[in-house]
């Protein structure tokens, strides 16, 4: 009899979990089409979501001491975010993220739109919400009186079973690195495409995957007084008018110097142009992927070091206009344009570039058909299109391009002919093939840079060209076989020498009139705006003022260590509790102020944003 009672109670719990999962998916998607595939397909994690929900129901029942009382609590907690996600997608074409709670003002702005377009439905929604709250309160009181009470033994058994399983599941939600168990459960964090992330994993799992990114802590003592105490560049931003030099920044996908591989010889040199014009190195905060995080730093001058570990600003945080090189150059009368020969939804670039102030975004949807290398548009084709659009632009311009050709995986037959000979006694045939394919891509990226520089030399107006790699390529076992790295992925926390070895990519900063900018060293992407704005002949309170001060003292701003100009490191600077350099403190204040805070410093440090807002309102 007792076994039957336990079995029936667990069956009801499972049915409640199934109903919750089904309703959340229906609300979030607007349809139940595909739900059975999500739940039953061996390649989808719907079954995992169902089991986790059932565990949560059991654990919550235990907390309140009554069987099935959890339904009164967990059902609305699951359904409300799903409903909000559906509403958000109708108006903003994006699912709900936990980090949206950081942007309450946007939700406030969305409410009048909903009321204006659907007033009757909105009134019904408010009335229905009030009625639902009253009903839930009544059901909770009723449940406390009449639902079966759990014995102390039953509570202990339930907690002993559910809590370790729930804790184990939560440990899988981190998006950094691979997870054997997570892969076996078919939970795939698709941070680069949140629409597909929510479709594949389901609303509840995808929402949980994004939860760590919502933990934004306010810097200690941040406020209007703290921002007012920061000293901007002594020289007014508009005092130097610049030289109207055209600026082209090329972030080259996975560009890296393959001759750095140990016990391996490449012939001829795959990057002669880059090597002859190398200004230093870019110290990438990423490895093998997460291009958008490097791009975020290079365009804004802000640092991932001040954001939650594993977060992706392009996906989670850019919800309002932000200062960037695009907004700065636009304020100087420049045409600002972004280029990437892939679809605009990838990494949310279509929305992000608009928030960063670009006039236009040339993506796969509106670029002309391009020659490909394997699956990806060639660097040569993209370079030709940049030159074509530059020649057709009369005003000074700022172009920012993200290439695609160097993207992994590096399959054997991507190129009709590999021109770089790879010699190594330690590489397996498959690894040698990967290195050969990658090296050929580097050679073509180098040829494209040469073509761009040769073109710039013929122009009357000065042209500044910046080229850098976003991160090391995912060459897999080539790293371990040659002994270049102990693992197939880079170390996240190590000595300065090891970190540079595993995170440095080539950096070229060159002017057609002033030549190569030498001895920049190894710098974080967030330092790039300082070098670009300064080389273009401008002064700016943040880019040459605050960033300039940081650049004079620090080369690398990494979440695990600060590295000064003499390669001396401050490990765990952000978590050790030690006093933080006022330069870094003020830098973080301004970033938080613009991304999440009250924008106290906009008028003083980013006047171009004020100008942009005024132009938009006129």
XYZ file of C-alpha atoms in Angstrom:
618
model
C 0.000 0.000 0.000
C 2.800 2.405 0.915
C 4.607 1.623 -2.360
C 1.434 2.347 -4.312
C 0.987 5.670 -2.477
C 4.577 6.724 -3.226
C 4.280 5.632 -6.841
C 1.032 7.540 -7.383
C 2.444 10.700 -5.786
C 5.574 10.568 -7.962
C 3.409 10.007 -11.039
C 1.398 13.132 -10.233
C 4.640 15.063 -9.734
C 5.910 13.893 -13.114
C 2.617 14.927 -14.745
C 2.862 18.368 -13.127
C 6.432 18.716 -14.434
C 5.300 17.645 -17.909
C 2.440 20.147 -17.854
C 4.833 22.903 -16.748
C 7.321 22.065 -19.502
C 4.607 21.914 -22.149
C 2.989 25.192 -21.106
C 6.291 27.074 -20.951
C 7.269 25.857 -24.403
C 3.834 26.760 -25.763
C 3.997 30.246 -24.284
C 7.603 30.879 -25.321
C 7.212 29.515 -28.868
C 3.581 30.475 -29.472
C 2.903 26.932 -30.642
C 3.199 23.331 -29.518
C 4.457 22.298 -32.931
C 7.774 20.544 -32.392
C 7.218 19.944 -28.680
C 7.014 16.166 -29.080
C 10.311 16.206 -30.978
C 11.885 18.339 -28.246
C 10.672 15.960 -25.552
C 11.267 12.596 -27.226
C 14.124 13.062 -29.702
C 17.404 11.458 -28.548
C 19.263 14.522 -29.909
C 17.276 17.042 -27.833
C 17.375 17.674 -24.069
C 13.598 17.799 -23.439
C 13.684 14.626 -21.354
C 16.449 16.120 -19.210
C 14.381 19.273 -18.664
C 11.422 17.143 -17.591
C 13.478 15.191 -15.046
C 15.061 18.354 -13.617
C 11.644 19.966 -13.265
C 10.338 16.875 -11.473
C 13.305 17.047 -9.082
C 12.568 20.707 -8.390
C 8.925 19.885 -7.700
C 9.947 17.181 -5.236
C 12.504 19.437 -3.514
C 10.004 22.310 -3.207
C 7.338 19.978 -1.807
C 9.885 18.928 0.796
C 10.637 22.548 1.673
C 6.967 23.282 2.433
C 6.207 19.852 3.884
C 3.226 19.119 1.617
C 2.977 16.953 -1.481
C 2.256 18.871 -4.738
C 2.126 22.297 -3.059
C 5.095 23.124 -5.305
C 2.733 23.450 -8.263
C 1.307 26.662 -6.812
C 4.825 28.137 -6.691
C 6.787 26.645 -9.589
C 4.102 26.790 -12.267
C 3.736 30.606 -12.213
C 7.519 31.021 -11.759
C 8.040 29.097 -14.997
C 5.086 30.442 -16.970
C 5.613 34.163 -16.324
C 9.111 34.359 -17.901
C 7.895 32.246 -20.829
C 4.980 34.631 -21.364
C 7.285 37.662 -21.159
C 9.605 36.012 -23.651
C 6.739 35.607 -26.113
C 5.806 39.274 -25.683
C 9.395 40.401 -26.087
C 9.815 38.404 -29.289
C 6.718 40.008 -30.762
C 8.139 43.492 -30.300
C 11.912 43.051 -30.130
C 12.435 39.767 -32.051
C 14.588 38.351 -29.266
C 13.860 35.834 -26.466
C 13.923 36.816 -22.814
C 17.322 36.685 -21.099
C 17.922 36.762 -17.347
C 20.092 39.811 -17.964
C 17.019 41.663 -19.265
C 16.195 42.215 -15.615
C 19.193 44.574 -15.602
C 17.343 46.789 -18.052
C 14.075 47.491 -16.294
C 13.721 50.789 -18.110
C 13.376 48.899 -21.381
C 10.573 46.793 -19.973
C 8.969 50.041 -18.880
C 9.319 51.366 -22.418
C 7.771 48.188 -23.808
C 4.645 48.405 -21.630
C 3.198 51.558 -23.298
C 3.758 49.957 -26.709
C 1.806 46.892 -25.661
C -0.975 49.038 -24.200
C -1.151 51.242 -27.285
C -1.370 48.371 -29.744
C -3.518 46.021 -27.641
C -5.383 48.086 -24.997
C -8.195 45.650 -24.362
C -5.840 42.713 -24.094
C -3.652 44.720 -21.723
C -6.580 45.550 -19.431
C -7.612 41.912 -19.451
C -4.031 40.937 -18.692
C -3.871 43.218 -15.637
C -7.213 41.988 -14.364
C -6.233 38.415 -15.055
C -2.926 38.863 -13.237
C -4.635 40.219 -10.139
C -7.168 37.405 -10.222
C -4.381 34.860 -10.689
C -2.444 36.216 -7.703
C -5.554 35.968 -5.532
C -6.201 32.454 -6.812
C -2.630 31.363 -6.147
C -2.794 32.752 -2.621
C -6.046 30.904 -1.998
C -4.665 27.660 -3.447
C -1.531 27.930 -1.344
C -3.556 28.321 1.864
C -5.875 25.520 0.769
C -2.925 23.270 -0.029
C -1.322 23.891 3.341
C -4.537 22.682 4.958
C -5.494 19.689 2.858
C -2.540 18.268 0.868
C -0.760 15.214 2.337
C 1.852 16.023 4.983
C 5.364 14.666 4.508
C 6.992 12.802 7.358
C 10.479 13.694 8.601
C 11.858 10.466 7.134
C 10.262 11.207 3.769
C 11.724 14.719 3.759
C 15.230 13.459 4.507
C 15.058 10.801 1.790
C 13.753 13.276 -0.786
C 16.413 15.852 0.030
C 19.163 13.224 -0.035
C 18.094 12.236 -3.556
C 17.110 15.544 -5.143
C 19.667 18.058 -3.848
C 22.817 16.286 -5.167
C 21.154 15.731 -8.541
C 20.005 19.355 -8.786
C 23.447 20.600 -7.724
C 25.090 18.328 -10.293
C 22.806 19.640 -12.993
C 23.494 23.279 -12.063
C 27.226 22.623 -12.369
C 26.656 21.776 -16.039
C 25.178 25.175 -16.838
C 28.552 26.893 -17.152
C 29.337 27.711 -20.776
C 33.138 27.782 -20.518
C 34.928 24.710 -21.768
C 33.495 21.379 -22.741
C 31.501 19.022 -20.557
C 31.303 15.316 -21.297
C 28.120 14.879 -19.255
C 26.457 17.960 -20.752
C 27.272 16.740 -24.249
C 25.813 13.305 -23.482
C 22.622 14.993 -22.289
C 22.493 16.962 -25.575
C 22.488 20.301 -23.763
C 24.335 22.580 -26.181
C 24.908 26.204 -25.088
C 24.636 28.056 -28.413
C 25.708 31.457 -27.134
C 26.438 32.770 -30.631
C 22.797 32.276 -31.687
C 20.332 32.662 -28.850
C 17.322 31.942 -31.030
C 18.716 28.503 -31.808
C 19.861 28.166 -28.186
C 16.253 28.525 -27.015
C 14.885 26.351 -29.818
C 17.252 23.444 -29.220
C 17.484 23.492 -25.429
C 13.982 24.725 -24.720
C 13.039 27.895 -22.882
C 13.779 26.773 -19.339
C 17.187 25.200 -20.031
C 18.315 28.086 -22.248
C 17.184 30.587 -19.608
C 19.176 28.644 -16.990
C 22.255 28.583 -19.250
C 22.108 32.380 -19.440
C 21.607 32.926 -15.697
C 25.298 33.420 -14.735
C 25.529 36.366 -17.115
C 22.910 38.318 -15.158
C 25.092 38.608 -12.066
C 26.375 42.140 -12.574
C 27.809 43.623 -9.405
C 27.868 47.370 -8.940
C 31.432 48.582 -8.321
C 31.975 49.699 -4.750
C 31.326 53.432 -4.283
C 30.018 53.837 -7.855
C 27.757 56.857 -8.240
C 27.531 60.410 -9.515
C 30.178 61.589 -7.080
C 32.613 58.856 -8.131
C 32.179 59.719 -11.817
C 32.526 63.435 -11.095
C 35.842 62.709 -9.388
C 37.389 61.217 -12.524
C 39.635 63.653 -14.340
C 39.111 63.571 -18.114
C 41.688 64.389 -20.758
C 42.997 67.846 -19.936
C 42.676 68.950 -23.556
C 39.050 69.364 -24.753
C 37.898 66.595 -27.080
C 37.260 68.915 -30.004
C 40.442 70.983 -29.774
C 42.325 68.838 -32.284
C 40.278 68.321 -35.427
C 42.262 65.330 -36.623
C 43.487 64.805 -40.147
C 40.324 63.264 -41.634
C 42.316 60.106 -42.214
C 40.289 57.133 -43.379
C 40.398 54.225 -40.928
C 40.033 50.545 -41.771
C 40.170 47.964 -38.986
C 40.242 44.314 -39.999
C 39.704 41.715 -37.315
C 40.996 38.610 -39.056
C 39.322 35.378 -38.003
C 41.740 33.133 -36.068
C 44.794 34.938 -37.481
C 47.901 33.628 -35.740
C 51.541 33.030 -36.570
C 51.807 29.258 -37.264
C 55.614 29.455 -37.353
C 55.426 29.710 -33.556
C 54.471 26.019 -33.399
C 57.199 23.999 -31.724
C 59.121 21.308 -33.637
C 57.504 22.419 -36.907
C 58.919 24.247 -39.905
C 56.823 26.134 -42.449
C 58.199 27.178 -45.806
C 57.872 29.764 -47.210
C 56.842 32.194 -44.489
C 53.014 32.317 -44.659
C 52.807 35.913 -43.400
C 55.680 38.023 -44.830
C 53.642 41.238 -45.067
C 52.283 40.955 -41.554
C 55.711 40.107 -40.158
C 57.358 43.073 -41.896
C 54.687 45.445 -40.595
C 53.933 43.984 -37.204
C 53.441 46.618 -34.510
C 53.082 44.151 -31.677
C 50.596 41.558 -30.498
C 46.963 41.498 -29.539
C 46.461 39.669 -26.259
C 43.172 37.911 -26.838
C 40.956 37.201 -23.822
C 39.573 34.203 -25.727
C 40.817 31.056 -27.438
C 39.467 29.261 -30.501
C 36.146 31.121 -30.487
C 34.029 33.801 -28.781
C 35.025 36.296 -31.456
C 32.312 38.699 -30.330
C 34.021 39.275 -26.970
C 37.240 40.401 -28.630
C 35.242 42.542 -31.032
C 33.369 44.142 -28.122
C 36.626 45.258 -26.522
C 38.213 46.483 -29.743
C 35.212 48.616 -30.721
C 34.232 50.063 -27.345
C 37.451 50.250 -25.360
C 35.624 48.458 -22.544
C 36.942 45.263 -20.976
C 35.494 41.806 -20.425
C 37.587 41.728 -17.248
C 34.865 43.792 -15.532
C 32.044 41.459 -16.611
C 30.908 38.045 -15.282
C 33.083 35.136 -16.314
C 31.670 33.519 -19.442
C 29.414 36.413 -20.361
C 28.981 37.645 -23.926
C 28.149 41.368 -24.039
C 26.867 41.173 -27.613
C 24.190 38.734 -26.491
C 23.447 39.702 -22.912
C 24.223 43.339 -22.250
C 24.065 45.657 -25.234
C 20.504 46.902 -24.961
C 21.037 50.639 -25.358
C 23.325 52.955 -27.347
C 26.922 52.568 -26.252
C 30.029 54.596 -27.045
C 32.330 53.039 -29.613
C 34.813 53.945 -32.298
C 31.813 54.146 -34.637
C 30.032 56.772 -32.519
C 33.286 58.695 -32.105
C 34.166 58.835 -35.804
C 30.552 59.500 -36.742
C 30.663 62.601 -34.517
C 33.635 63.783 -36.624
C 31.626 63.537 -39.841
C 32.846 60.094 -40.856
C 30.852 57.453 -42.682
C 30.870 54.416 -40.385
C 30.286 50.957 -41.785
C 30.745 47.384 -40.543
C 31.499 44.386 -42.772
C 31.106 40.680 -42.094
C 30.381 38.160 -44.875
C 28.010 36.074 -42.753
C 24.423 36.536 -41.655
C 23.590 39.515 -39.467
C 21.902 37.468 -36.718
C 25.181 35.768 -35.814
C 26.370 37.059 -32.434
C 23.436 39.493 -32.632
C 25.612 41.796 -34.754
C 22.705 43.423 -36.586
C 21.312 44.869 -33.365
C 24.693 45.479 -31.742
C 26.160 47.463 -34.625
C 23.119 49.713 -34.556
C 23.566 50.255 -30.801
C 27.261 51.016 -31.359
C 26.409 53.733 -33.841
C 27.366 52.296 -37.220
C 25.622 53.891 -40.206
C 25.337 50.532 -41.926
C 26.214 46.855 -41.739
C 27.315 45.001 -44.852
C 26.485 41.349 -44.110
C 25.882 38.253 -46.204
C 22.325 39.470 -46.797
C 23.390 42.606 -48.672
C 26.975 41.954 -49.790
C 27.521 40.769 -53.349
C 28.178 37.079 -53.960
C 31.703 36.303 -52.810
C 34.231 33.648 -53.763
C 34.594 31.066 -51.019
C 37.313 28.984 -49.477
C 35.481 25.901 -48.399
C 32.294 27.134 -46.709
C 33.531 30.646 -45.995
C 33.845 33.864 -47.979
C 37.440 34.538 -48.938
C 39.535 37.347 -47.470
C 40.417 38.412 -50.991
C 36.759 38.893 -51.965
C 35.994 40.836 -48.782
C 39.048 43.052 -49.265
C 38.011 43.858 -52.833
C 34.545 44.845 -51.615
C 36.003 47.069 -48.893
C 38.168 48.799 -51.489
C 35.204 49.164 -53.861
C 33.040 50.789 -51.192
C 35.928 52.951 -49.994
C 36.491 54.270 -53.529
C 32.780 55.106 -53.744
C 32.801 57.045 -50.444
C 33.695 60.728 -50.729
C 33.659 61.626 -47.035
C 36.201 60.280 -44.554
C 35.181 56.822 -43.404
C 35.639 54.359 -40.578
C 35.283 50.765 -41.762
C 35.339 47.811 -39.398
C 35.565 44.355 -40.989
C 35.412 40.876 -39.494
C 36.746 38.242 -41.875
C 35.508 34.666 -42.128
C 37.971 32.646 -44.204
C 40.207 31.673 -41.282
C 37.379 30.002 -39.365
C 37.856 26.404 -38.260
C 37.617 23.502 -38.605
C 40.599 23.258 -40.942
C 39.541 20.455 -43.236
C 42.085 18.904 -45.580
C 40.606 19.926 -48.918
C 39.519 23.512 -48.288
C 42.083 24.836 -50.777
C 42.737 23.539 -54.265
C 46.446 23.816 -53.509
C 48.358 24.458 -50.302
C 51.460 26.545 -51.008
C 52.997 26.228 -47.532
C 55.173 23.174 -46.905
C 54.789 21.752 -43.380
C 57.686 19.767 -41.956
C 57.405 18.100 -38.579
C 58.425 14.770 -37.096
C 55.796 14.948 -34.363
C 52.602 15.908 -36.170
C 50.229 13.122 -37.156
C 48.954 13.227 -40.760
C 45.584 14.659 -39.713
C 47.205 17.378 -37.598
C 49.643 18.198 -40.386
C 46.704 18.579 -42.761
C 44.976 20.949 -40.320
C 48.114 23.061 -39.939
C 48.592 23.141 -43.716
C 45.017 24.321 -44.281
C 45.314 26.938 -41.572
C 48.697 28.167 -42.863
C 47.307 28.557 -46.371
C 44.529 30.707 -44.928
C 47.133 32.848 -43.161
C 48.995 33.236 -46.444
C 45.836 34.490 -48.168
C 45.045 36.818 -45.261
C 48.582 38.179 -45.643
C 48.073 38.650 -49.396
C 44.843 40.542 -48.671
C 46.620 42.869 -46.264
C 49.272 43.562 -48.892
C 46.579 44.362 -51.466
C 44.886 46.736 -49.017
C 48.155 48.484 -48.173
C 49.199 48.768 -51.827
C 45.827 50.355 -52.610
C 46.118 52.757 -49.665
C 49.540 53.948 -50.847
C 47.979 55.194 -54.097
C 45.352 57.326 -52.354
C 45.593 61.041 -51.783
C 43.924 60.909 -48.360
C 45.766 59.232 -45.514
C 44.528 55.721 -44.776
C 45.080 54.035 -41.426
C 44.950 50.238 -41.551
C 44.744 48.064 -38.457
C 44.830 44.269 -38.647
C 44.747 41.768 -35.791
C 43.672 38.228 -35.019
C 40.760 37.680 -32.683
C 42.186 34.539 -31.036
C 44.387 31.510 -31.648
C 42.904 28.951 -34.043
C 41.327 25.702 -32.765
C 44.099 23.444 -34.138
C 43.336 20.683 -31.643
C 46.008 18.024 -31.225
C 48.544 20.021 -33.269
C 49.216 21.979 -30.083
C 49.771 18.948 -27.859
C 51.705 16.910 -30.443
C 54.208 19.707 -30.957
C 54.354 20.488 -27.256
C 53.246 24.061 -27.851
C 50.533 23.731 -25.214
C 49.816 20.998 -22.656
C 46.172 20.845 -23.751
C 44.199 21.406 -26.942
C 42.780 24.620 -25.450
C 44.629 27.572 -23.963
C 45.222 28.131 -20.287
C 42.982 30.710 -18.661
C 45.193 31.403 -15.682
C 48.981 31.089 -15.764
C 52.209 33.083 -15.771
C 52.579 36.027 -18.119
C 54.876 34.047 -20.421
C 52.464 31.139 -20.737
C 49.465 33.404 -21.226
C 51.189 35.385 -23.958
C 52.252 32.199 -25.698
C 48.685 30.918 -25.745
C 46.779 34.177 -26.321
C 48.884 36.476 -28.533
C 47.919 37.169 -32.138
C 49.603 39.492 -34.663
C 48.814 43.219 -34.581
C 49.487 45.655 -37.414
C 48.892 49.409 -37.013
C 49.964 51.255 -40.155
C 49.369 54.586 -41.873
C 49.831 55.257 -45.568
C 51.428 58.629 -44.692
C 53.111 57.890 -41.353
C 54.129 54.291 -41.839
C 54.263 51.502 -39.310
C 53.505 52.233 -35.673
C 56.238 50.302 -33.877
C 56.763 48.789 -30.452
C 53.127 48.760 -29.316
C 53.862 45.517 -27.498
C 51.303 42.968 -26.384
C 48.042 44.757 -25.591
C 44.471 43.863 -24.773
C 41.853 44.555 -27.484
C 40.331 47.176 -25.186
C 43.452 49.295 -25.706
C 43.030 49.428 -29.484
C 40.733 52.518 -29.569
C 43.437 54.511 -27.812
C 45.982 53.744 -30.534
C 43.492 54.340 -33.362
C 42.105 57.650 -32.108
C 45.582 58.951 -31.261
C 47.017 57.957 -34.642
C 44.093 59.668 -36.395
C 45.156 62.901 -34.665
C 42.280 63.305 -32.219
C 41.986 63.775 -28.465
C 39.099 62.306 -26.517
C 38.288 62.307 -22.787
C 37.963 58.540 -22.658
C 39.791 57.029 -25.632
C 42.988 59.055 -25.319
C 42.391 60.349 -21.800
C 41.315 57.493 -19.533
C 42.443 54.713 -21.886
C 45.637 56.590 -22.598
C 46.432 56.733 -18.890
C 45.702 53.025 -18.527
C 47.825 52.216 -21.596
C 50.819 54.078 -20.200
C 50.830 51.854 -17.113
C 49.235 48.573 -18.192
C 49.549 46.508 -21.347
C 47.064 43.737 -20.532
C 43.810 43.986 -18.610
C 42.714 40.410 -18.023
C 40.196 39.195 -15.473
C 42.871 37.006 -13.868
C 45.794 39.403 -13.911
C 46.916 42.911 -14.738
C 50.196 43.084 -16.634
C 52.172 46.302 -16.663
C 54.525 47.606 -19.329
C 57.439 45.710 -17.786
C 55.563 42.379 -17.850
C 55.034 42.436 -14.101
C 51.737 40.823 -13.222
C 49.158 41.338 -10.503
C 47.419 37.943 -10.328
C 43.841 37.764 -9.071
C 43.748 41.544 -8.834
C 39.947 41.671 -8.959
C 39.288 38.982 -6.333
C 42.188 39.202 -3.883
C 40.701 42.036 -1.880
C 43.813 44.167 -2.375
C 43.448 47.852 -3.204
C 42.802 48.447 -6.898
C 44.783 51.029 -8.822
C 42.598 54.189 -9.117
C 43.236 54.122 -12.891
C 41.573 50.714 -13.178
C 38.876 51.649 -10.665
C 37.900 54.738 -12.689
C 38.046 52.732 -15.912
C 35.597 50.215 -14.440
C 33.362 52.995 -13.103
C 32.990 54.501 -16.575
C 32.290 51.152 -18.208
C 29.621 50.284 -15.641
C 28.194 53.794 -15.910
C 27.653 53.422 -19.654
C 26.591 49.776 -19.818
C 24.443 49.370 -16.708
C 24.485 52.548 -14.641
C 22.906 55.984 -14.848
C 25.240 57.430 -17.497
C 26.479 60.168 -15.157
C 29.631 60.579 -17.240
C 28.176 60.722 -20.742
C 28.391 64.496 -21.233
C 31.985 64.719 -19.950
C 33.514 61.537 -21.306
C 31.347 60.570 -24.302
C 29.892 63.817 -25.702
C 29.352 62.104 -29.046
C 26.579 60.019 -27.452
C 24.791 63.188 -26.390
C 25.127 64.521 -29.925
C 23.766 61.248 -31.312
C 20.769 61.325 -28.985
C 20.081 64.934 -29.974
C 20.264 64.106 -33.675
C 17.914 61.155 -33.216
C 15.394 63.315 -31.374
C 15.440 66.203 -33.850
